[in-house]
Short mmCIF file of C-alpha atoms and ligand atoms in Angstrom, two decimals:
data_model
loop_
_atom_site.label_atom_id
_atom_site.label_comp_id
_atom_site.label_asym_id
_atom_site.label_seq_id
_atom_site.Cartn_x
_atom_site.Cartn_y
_atom_site.Cartn_z
CA MET A 1 97.25 100.52 100.43
CA ALA A 2 97.36 101.04 104.18
CA ASP A 3 100.51 103.18 104.30
CA CYS A 4 99.85 105.18 101.13
CA LEU A 5 99.51 108.92 101.85
CA PHE A 6 96.64 109.53 99.44
CA CYS A 7 94.80 106.33 100.51
CA ARG A 8 95.00 107.74 104.05
CA ILE A 9 93.48 111.02 102.85
CA VAL A 10 90.65 109.01 101.22
CA LYS A 11 90.08 107.27 104.59
CA ARG A 12 90.23 110.64 106.41
CA GLU A 13 93.21 109.44 108.46
CA ILE A 14 95.18 112.50 107.29
CA PRO A 15 93.54 115.92 106.95
CA ALA A 16 93.15 117.58 103.56
CA VAL A 17 91.07 120.40 102.16
CA ILE A 18 88.62 118.38 100.13
CA VAL A 19 86.85 120.35 97.41
CA HIS A 20 84.85 117.59 95.70
CA GLU A 21 84.07 113.92 96.19
CA THR A 22 82.28 111.24 94.20
CA GLU A 23 81.82 107.51 94.76
CA THR A 24 85.08 106.80 92.92
CA THR A 25 87.13 110.02 93.08
CA LEU A 26 88.40 112.64 95.52
CA ALA A 27 89.63 116.20 94.84
CA PHE A 28 91.64 118.14 97.42
CA ARG A 29 93.96 121.14 97.53
CA ASP A 30 97.68 120.52 97.01
CA ILE A 31 99.55 121.23 100.25
CA ASN A 32 102.29 123.09 98.32
CA PRO A 33 100.39 124.91 95.58
CA LYS A 34 102.21 125.89 92.37
CA ALA A 35 99.38 128.16 91.18
CA PRO A 36 96.44 130.02 92.80
CA VAL A 37 94.33 126.99 91.90
CA HIS A 38 96.14 123.70 92.50
CA VAL A 39 93.86 120.76 93.16
CA LEU A 40 94.76 117.08 93.07
CA VAL A 41 92.17 114.69 91.63
CA ILE A 42 92.67 111.04 92.55
CA PRO A 43 90.85 107.75 92.15
CA LYS A 44 89.80 106.35 95.54
CA GLU A 45 91.14 103.01 94.34
CA HIS A 46 94.87 102.71 94.87
CA ILE A 47 96.68 102.71 91.52
CA ASP A 48 100.45 103.33 91.70
CA ALA A 49 100.81 105.40 88.56
CA LEU A 50 99.38 106.09 85.11
CA ILE A 51 101.51 103.28 83.66
CA ARG A 52 99.52 100.79 85.77
CA LEU A 53 96.15 101.70 84.24
CA GLU A 54 94.33 98.85 82.54
CA LYS A 55 91.32 98.52 80.18
CA ARG A 56 89.08 97.83 83.17
CA HIS A 57 89.81 101.32 84.46
CA ALA A 58 88.08 102.98 81.48
CA PRO A 59 84.91 103.94 83.44
CA LEU A 60 87.09 105.27 86.28
CA LEU A 61 88.96 107.48 83.81
CA GLY A 62 85.60 108.89 82.73
CA ASP A 63 84.80 109.63 86.38
CA ILE A 64 88.18 111.32 86.87
CA HIS A 65 87.61 113.55 83.83
CA GLU A 66 84.14 114.47 85.10
CA THR A 67 85.63 115.37 88.48
CA ILE A 68 88.31 117.50 86.78
CA GLN A 69 85.57 119.36 84.87
CA GLU A 70 83.60 119.88 88.07
CA VAL A 71 86.68 121.18 89.91
CA ALA A 72 87.44 123.55 87.00
CA ARG A 73 83.89 124.94 87.20
CA MET A 74 83.96 125.21 91.00
CA GLU A 75 87.34 126.96 90.96
CA LYS A 76 86.14 129.24 88.14
CA VAL A 77 88.90 128.35 85.69
CA ASP A 78 86.64 126.55 83.22
CA THR A 79 86.64 129.51 80.82
CA THR A 80 89.95 131.21 81.71
CA GLY A 81 91.82 127.93 81.26
CA PHE A 82 93.64 125.38 83.31
CA ARG A 83 96.25 122.65 82.96
CA VAL A 84 96.06 118.97 83.93
CA ILE A 85 99.35 117.19 84.67
CA VAL A 86 100.15 113.61 85.58
CA ASN A 87 103.71 112.91 86.68
CA ASN A 88 104.70 109.31 86.06
CA GLY A 89 107.91 107.87 87.50
CA PRO A 90 111.26 109.33 88.61
CA ASP A 91 112.14 111.51 85.61
CA ALA A 92 108.76 113.24 85.88
CA GLY A 93 109.31 113.74 89.62
CA GLN A 94 106.39 111.60 90.79
CA ALA A 95 106.67 111.85 94.59
CA VAL A 96 103.47 110.10 95.67
CA SER A 97 102.85 106.59 94.32
CA HIS A 98 99.06 106.94 94.05
CA LEU A 99 97.79 108.13 90.65
CA HIS A 100 96.92 111.83 90.83
CA TYR A 101 95.99 114.55 88.37
CA HIS A 102 97.25 118.07 89.11
CA VAL A 103 94.69 120.71 88.11
CA LEU A 104 96.40 124.11 87.89
CA GLY A 105 94.94 127.50 87.03
CA GLN A 106 94.28 131.15 87.73
CA ARG A 107 97.64 132.22 86.37
CA HIS A 108 99.33 132.12 82.98
CA LEU A 109 100.98 128.72 82.61
CA GLY A 110 104.05 128.76 80.41
CA TRP A 111 104.64 126.22 77.67
CA PRO A 112 106.56 124.00 77.50
CA PRO A 113 106.80 123.33 81.25
CA GLY A 114 110.37 123.26 82.64
P1 AMP B 1 103.86 114.48 92.34
O1 AMP B 1 105.19 115.16 92.38
O2 AMP B 1 103.22 114.54 90.96
O3 AMP B 1 103.90 113.07 92.89
O4 AMP B 1 102.91 115.34 93.23
C1 AMP B 1 102.65 115.09 94.56
C2 AMP B 1 101.95 116.30 95.09
O5 AMP B 1 101.33 115.96 96.31
C3 AMP B 1 102.85 117.50 95.34
O6 AMP B 1 102.42 118.61 94.57
C4 AMP B 1 102.70 117.74 96.84
O7 AMP B 1 102.71 119.12 97.18
C5 AMP B 1 101.36 117.09 97.12
N1 AMP B 1 101.16 116.63 98.50
C6 AMP B 1 102.02 115.92 99.26
N2 AMP B 1 101.49 115.63 100.46
C7 AMP B 1 100.24 116.19 100.45
C8 AMP B 1 99.19 116.27 101.41
N3 AMP B 1 99.29 115.70 102.63
N4 AMP B 1 98.07 116.93 101.08
C9 AMP B 1 97.96 117.52 99.87
N5 AMP B 1 98.90 117.48 98.92
C10 AMP B 1 100.04 116.83 99.21
ZN1 ZN B 2 97.03 104.90 97.60
#
């Protein structure tokens, strides 16, 4: 979508600190990090939210999980641990309507989240 913030990051119209890229995914640092490691992993394809995922997206979900694993290794949290969060809709506080996976680590993450 032309005016979508994360689509614009994919198109390099808005700067971001990109840490990893594949044909179908992009990983970049969150501008307002909530942990020492806070990377957002997104599909390059515009999908509004997790609730919009369809069966045809199954290979893309595999790609996203591979990218998350790669980011965890690159950020050295693969053995210490990390958390993956997807906010979906208003009650979860989803602020950007382009599916994104928060990858958080390098600090103790309390459970349950607030
Ligand atoms: P959510 O609340 O799950 O929709 O998360 C949106 C996230 O995007 C927040 O953690 C923001 O800090 C982050 N964010 C917003 N704008 C940018 C940007 N230009 N570059 C990187 N991260 C951003
Ligand atoms: Zn988008």
